[in-house]
Amino acid sequence: MTRPATAAISAPTLVVDESLPAKWPDQTFLASPAWLEMMGDRPPGRGYYFRLVQDGITLAATTGYLIDDQECYESFNIHDLMWRDPPVFPDQRRTYVRPPERDASFPFLAIVQPGYDADVVADAVHHRLTAEERVHGLLTAVTEWARRAGAVCAAVLYASGPVLPAVLGADPSWYRVRGTVRSVLDVPAGDFDDYVAGLTKTSRQKVRWDLRDLSVAGVRTTRADGARLGSAEVRLRMNLIEKYGGYSTRDIERSRLERLRSLFPPERLHLFHSSTRDDEILAFSLFISHGDQWHVFWCGFDYENPASRRTYFDVMFYSPVRAAQAEGIRTIDYGLGYEQSKKWRGCRGAQRDIWVTDLSGNLTPSFEAALRHGEPELTPADARDTDAGT
């Protein structure tokens, strides 16, 4: 009797693209095709899309940037993130060891998505390999590719989800650098009173004062039509940019707005305006939805008008929370950093650590010296994260 032929299963293969491939998993917001198309050119260095593929199925995928600019922005600069004094983030700790020369850390591969997060996504299919095995296979293939590309080390910047940090923590070749946190607000069910009731006594008082002062000033925050985003928002955003260092231009922001509107339908854009009695816009905020989550994208303020000082928390927290509750939104992501003001308005800090591995054989002594002297700044111990992931 002739046995039926069994199709051979191919080995997983690393596929590397320099532009967003047609088949890219749409699983998390910061690794989604629309977001990567929108913001993929923001991080420094040359960008790459890495996929571990088997029989046409994407087992695991992530993005990375090969960075050789030793003076690149601090949040992407591996030398600054590991050894700068003072640290890049307030919640980091000094390692009290002599760092290697700056040029010894470059070029390096930053495994990260724009928006300061690193996750691994995959096609939503059942597979014989566990999520941990798929992530490990991708990291192994990507770091070997980086070594061949001339990178002296690789870094996973701001690792998220439970799987990626767990895989990194189980591999002794990766070292964990204390990073920072993302501010995430868990939207309570019910109404605005339920949101306020969940805050501390001091925070509840601050909310009451904020809303009282806005009412006295005749300032109100309302939902606006996301399809009508335009020159008013760009003008207010440029005010914010110029206040904090002028890292963009009006033309760039207009171009980014046009790209935003081409990639995200109006129903995913949640726009809020704070206005005077005469309908003069004092401030705005813009959130992008992804499933049951909102992610803050833009905000801006009319700093020349003293009344704009009262608007921040209403346009960024109070009014969006009311709208999110009405729409059944589960979380609002306020991005990297955990200022006291965000904590007082109900945010929690979701840990985002940095993981590094030596590809050249020359940096391991520096990593291990920091491990000995910087506990818990740098440790190969398991990382914990409360966010969901692959």
XYZ file of C-alpha atoms in Angstrom:
390
model
C 0.000 0.000 0.000
C 1.354 3.391 -0.959
C 1.458 5.986 1.830
C 0.245 9.500 0.910
C 3.018 12.013 0.450
C 3.563 14.438 3.341
C 4.372 18.024 2.456
C 7.752 19.073 3.777
C 7.754 21.957 6.253
C 10.291 24.602 5.350
C 12.592 26.154 7.922
C 11.789 29.650 9.175
C 13.558 32.309 7.113
C 14.436 35.899 7.977
C 13.046 38.355 5.421
C 14.438 41.898 5.559
C 12.765 44.818 3.762
C 13.691 48.489 3.633
C 10.112 49.577 2.978
C 6.901 48.382 4.578
C 6.016 45.009 3.031
C 2.508 44.312 1.782
C 2.046 41.516 4.313
C 2.589 43.062 7.727
C 0.588 41.990 10.809
C -1.895 44.597 12.062
C -1.830 43.637 15.720
C -0.712 46.530 17.932
C -0.990 50.241 17.241
C 2.696 51.210 17.346
C 3.607 48.254 15.104
C 0.577 48.607 12.809
C 1.018 49.186 9.057
C -0.699 52.594 9.159
C 1.448 53.876 12.032
C 4.681 52.566 10.510
C 3.779 54.144 7.169
C 3.003 57.376 8.993
C 6.007 57.584 11.321
C 8.570 55.059 10.102
C 10.966 57.766 8.999
C 11.109 59.483 12.399
C 13.782 57.437 14.230
C 17.408 58.059 13.190
C 19.328 55.669 10.992
C 18.261 53.432 8.138
C 15.030 51.571 8.850
C 14.363 47.881 8.291
C 11.352 45.580 8.552
C 12.250 42.136 9.886
C 9.998 39.108 9.438
C 10.532 35.480 10.396
C 8.534 33.667 7.717
C 7.646 29.998 7.294
C 5.500 28.689 4.442
C 4.148 32.157 3.774
C 3.178 32.779 7.408
C 4.774 35.575 9.409
C 5.792 33.898 12.652
C 7.201 37.098 14.178
C 7.976 40.602 12.954
C 9.561 43.770 14.267
C 11.293 46.918 13.042
C 14.836 48.167 13.525
C 17.161 51.036 12.679
C 20.871 50.774 11.934
C 22.242 53.891 13.643
C 25.748 55.268 13.120
C 25.171 58.882 14.229
C 26.959 59.128 17.570
C 25.124 62.388 18.391
C 21.631 61.188 17.535
C 18.709 62.072 19.783
C 19.213 60.821 23.336
C 16.155 58.548 23.422
C 17.651 56.533 20.547
C 21.316 56.916 21.526
C 22.569 53.699 23.105
C 25.656 55.341 24.641
C 23.543 58.055 26.304
C 20.901 55.593 27.447
C 23.488 53.405 29.152
C 26.129 55.760 30.467
C 25.120 59.413 30.338
C 25.408 61.387 33.569
C 22.834 62.672 34.339
C 20.731 59.829 32.917
C 18.412 60.358 29.961
C 15.334 59.530 32.072
C 14.760 60.687 35.663
C 13.863 57.151 36.772
C 17.170 55.717 35.512
C 20.107 55.274 37.889
C 23.776 55.916 37.310
C 26.037 52.900 36.907
C 29.122 54.618 38.395
C 31.482 52.930 35.953
C 33.726 54.411 33.306
C 31.904 54.141 29.974
C 33.587 52.960 26.790
C 34.505 55.535 24.184
C 31.420 56.793 22.392
C 32.509 55.506 19.001
C 32.848 51.991 20.444
C 29.025 51.763 20.649
C 28.360 52.615 16.983
C 27.013 51.556 14.622
C 24.332 49.641 16.495
C 20.953 48.174 15.654
C 18.029 49.699 17.538
C 15.078 47.308 17.600
C 12.227 49.718 18.165
C 9.065 51.153 16.659
C 8.439 54.882 16.200
C 6.676 56.149 19.288
C 9.298 54.686 21.646
C 8.104 51.115 21.974
C 9.457 47.736 20.919
C 7.132 44.840 20.315
C 7.016 41.720 18.180
C 3.879 40.986 16.156
C 2.772 37.976 14.125
C 0.030 36.685 11.878
C -2.943 35.686 14.008
C -2.667 31.944 13.307
C -2.088 28.847 15.390
C 1.405 27.453 15.015
C 3.429 24.578 16.387
C 5.960 27.020 17.809
C 5.117 28.927 20.976
C 5.155 32.721 21.031
C 8.403 32.571 23.020
C 10.029 30.301 20.434
C 8.973 32.555 17.572
C 10.263 35.696 19.289
C 13.543 33.988 20.187
C 13.950 32.782 16.604
C 13.384 36.288 15.271
C 15.836 37.899 17.707
C 18.499 35.306 16.897
C 18.124 35.861 13.158
C 17.981 39.659 13.443
C 21.080 39.954 15.641
C 23.042 37.689 13.285
C 21.933 39.905 10.390
C 23.022 42.981 12.370
C 26.437 41.436 13.045
C 26.936 40.862 9.315
C 25.781 44.448 8.650
C 28.592 45.748 10.853
C 26.688 46.577 14.048
C 28.820 46.327 17.196
C 25.794 45.770 19.411
C 22.014 45.504 19.254
C 19.522 47.119 21.588
C 15.835 46.504 22.123
C 14.620 49.962 23.089
C 11.541 50.162 25.365
C 10.532 46.494 25.301
C 6.787 45.966 25.727
C 4.407 43.067 26.217
C 4.977 40.031 28.407
C 6.653 37.821 25.776
C 9.507 39.956 24.457
C 10.938 40.917 27.898
C 10.544 37.317 29.079
C 12.503 35.971 26.095
C 15.222 38.584 26.549
C 15.444 37.862 30.274
C 15.887 34.143 29.652
C 18.888 34.723 27.366
C 22.130 35.476 29.271
C 23.596 37.299 26.257
C 21.106 40.150 26.741
C 21.493 42.701 29.548
C 18.643 44.797 30.893
C 19.136 48.530 31.364
C 16.523 50.243 33.474
C 14.611 52.442 31.064
C 11.480 54.387 31.838
C 7.707 53.947 31.683
C 4.785 54.767 29.417
C 1.866 56.600 30.967
C -1.295 54.571 30.477
C -4.738 55.482 31.756
C -7.122 52.598 32.392
C -10.493 54.112 31.515
C -13.001 53.208 34.243
C -16.450 51.982 33.313
C -19.311 54.302 34.185
C -19.234 58.071 33.947
C -16.887 60.934 34.742
C -17.746 60.785 38.435
C -16.425 57.207 38.477
C -13.171 58.422 36.941
C -12.812 61.165 39.545
C -13.716 58.794 42.386
C -10.778 56.567 41.445
C -8.247 59.353 41.971
C -6.519 60.267 45.199
C -8.093 62.876 47.446
C -5.539 65.483 46.358
C -6.142 64.683 42.699
C -9.903 64.914 43.091
C -9.471 68.394 44.515
C -7.233 69.393 41.603
C -9.874 68.216 39.108
C -12.554 70.282 40.857
C -10.319 73.363 40.850
C -9.470 72.907 37.169
C -13.093 72.606 36.100
C -14.177 75.500 38.324
C -11.529 77.810 36.887
C -12.454 76.856 33.303
C -16.115 77.547 33.986
C -15.378 80.967 35.507
C -13.178 81.836 32.508
C -15.902 80.791 30.075
C -13.679 78.135 28.497
C -15.258 74.907 27.284
C -13.817 71.784 25.668
C -15.863 70.061 22.982
C -15.500 67.225 20.517
C -14.503 68.468 17.058
C -14.728 66.881 13.617
C -11.534 64.926 12.930
C -12.095 65.317 9.199
C -11.598 69.088 9.556
C -8.078 68.966 10.950
C -6.129 71.784 9.396
C -4.316 75.082 9.780
C -5.646 75.875 13.275
C -4.173 72.687 14.724
C -0.867 73.130 12.884
C -0.552 76.681 14.246
C -1.173 75.593 17.837
C 1.139 72.613 17.465
C 3.927 74.869 16.188
C 3.522 76.939 19.351
C 4.248 73.806 21.370
C 7.189 72.795 19.180
C 8.786 76.239 19.366
C 8.367 76.306 23.140
C 10.278 73.026 23.485
C 13.168 73.576 21.113
C 11.843 73.954 17.576
C 12.491 70.395 16.427
C 10.162 70.655 13.406
C 8.837 73.146 10.869
C 5.387 74.230 9.762
C 5.837 72.579 6.352
C 6.861 69.291 7.953
C 3.856 69.357 10.265
C 1.480 70.176 7.398
C 2.921 67.278 5.413
C 2.542 64.972 8.398
C -1.076 66.061 8.812
C -1.815 65.246 5.180
C -0.201 61.836 5.602
C -2.240 61.261 8.770
C -5.491 62.014 6.984
C -4.562 59.735 4.080
C -3.756 56.772 6.346
C -6.391 57.013 9.092
C -10.123 57.405 8.403
C -11.883 60.253 10.250
C -13.648 57.840 12.601
C -10.257 56.861 14.060
C -9.245 60.476 14.719
C -10.608 61.926 17.960
C -10.180 65.697 18.101
C -10.924 68.010 21.035
C -10.961 71.813 21.105
C -10.817 74.099 24.122
C -12.444 77.395 23.132
C -13.480 80.758 24.535
C -17.040 82.082 24.591
C -16.245 83.676 21.216
C -15.205 80.310 19.749
C -11.525 81.201 19.697
C -9.559 77.939 19.879
C -7.135 77.998 22.795
C -5.939 74.388 22.718
C -6.496 71.075 20.999
C -5.699 67.404 21.452
C -5.811 64.583 18.934
C -6.066 60.878 19.694
C -5.890 57.925 17.284
C -7.950 54.843 18.076
C -6.847 51.245 17.599
C -9.420 48.697 18.750
C -10.394 49.550 22.309
C -7.388 51.825 22.850
C -6.680 55.497 22.185
C -3.186 56.868 21.634
C -2.395 60.552 22.031
C -0.826 61.942 18.868
C -0.874 65.736 18.820
C -1.682 68.677 21.045
C -1.110 72.412 20.904
C -1.853 75.609 22.795
C -2.255 79.353 22.233
C 0.366 80.450 24.734
C -0.184 84.132 23.985
C -3.654 83.893 25.501
C -3.433 83.554 29.313
C -6.646 81.512 29.312
C -4.840 78.668 27.529
C -3.009 77.839 30.766
C -6.247 76.473 32.174
C -6.916 74.133 29.263
C -4.237 71.427 29.406
C -5.876 68.906 31.694
C -9.354 69.351 30.243
C -8.300 68.954 26.612
C -5.848 66.125 27.382
C -7.654 64.220 30.159
C -11.110 65.234 31.345
C -12.976 65.634 28.056
C -11.221 62.707 26.319
C -11.973 60.464 29.320
C -15.676 61.356 29.114
C -15.735 60.533 25.403
C -13.702 57.355 25.843
C -16.075 56.105 28.551
C -19.039 56.662 26.243
C -17.346 54.648 23.483
C -16.192 51.728 25.650
C -12.485 52.510 25.296
C -10.303 50.421 27.634
C -7.031 52.400 27.785
C -5.556 55.722 26.719
C -1.819 55.720 25.997
C -0.145 59.028 26.837
C 3.296 57.974 25.643
C 6.725 57.756 27.188
C 7.283 59.430 30.543
C 5.397 59.492 33.818
C 5.257 63.037 35.113
C 3.563 63.673 38.426
C 0.763 65.497 36.646
C -0.102 62.372 34.632
C -0.008 60.236 37.756
C -2.340 62.644 39.538
C -4.839 62.322 36.656
C -5.006 58.544 36.958
C -2.206 57.194 34.764
C -0.110 54.191 35.707
C 3.452 53.587 34.609
C 3.953 50.615 32.250
C 7.632 49.622 32.424
C 9.730 49.996 29.283
C 13.277 48.743 29.747
C 16.242 48.675 27.381
C 18.036 45.435 26.517
C 21.509 45.260 24.955
C 23.696 42.511 23.529
C 27.319 42.634 22.386
C 27.864 41.648 18.750
C 31.533 42.605 18.428
C 32.964 40.940 21.548
C 34.394 44.262 22.724
C 31.527 45.672 24.803
C 30.833 42.752 27.118
C 33.340 43.947 29.776
C 31.573 47.334 29.878
C 28.177 45.657 30.137
C 29.370 43.352 32.902
C 31.065 46.204 34.803
C 27.787 48.081 34.778
C 26.046 44.899 35.922
C 28.377 44.590 38.916
C 28.185 48.232 39.953
C 24.801 49.387 38.746
C 22.290 46.998 40.287
C 19.435 47.309 39.573
C 20.352 49.645 36.709
C 21.640 46.795 34.573
C 20.691 43.198 35.229
C 19.907 40.043 33.252
C 17.029 39.270 35.624
C 13.536 38.734 34.276
C 11.623 41.851 33.305
C 7.966 42.253 34.125
C 5.415 44.191 32.111
C 1.695 44.403 32.634
C 0.860 45.182 28.984
C -0.410 42.553 26.594
C 1.731 41.524 23.628
C 2.485 38.739 21.177
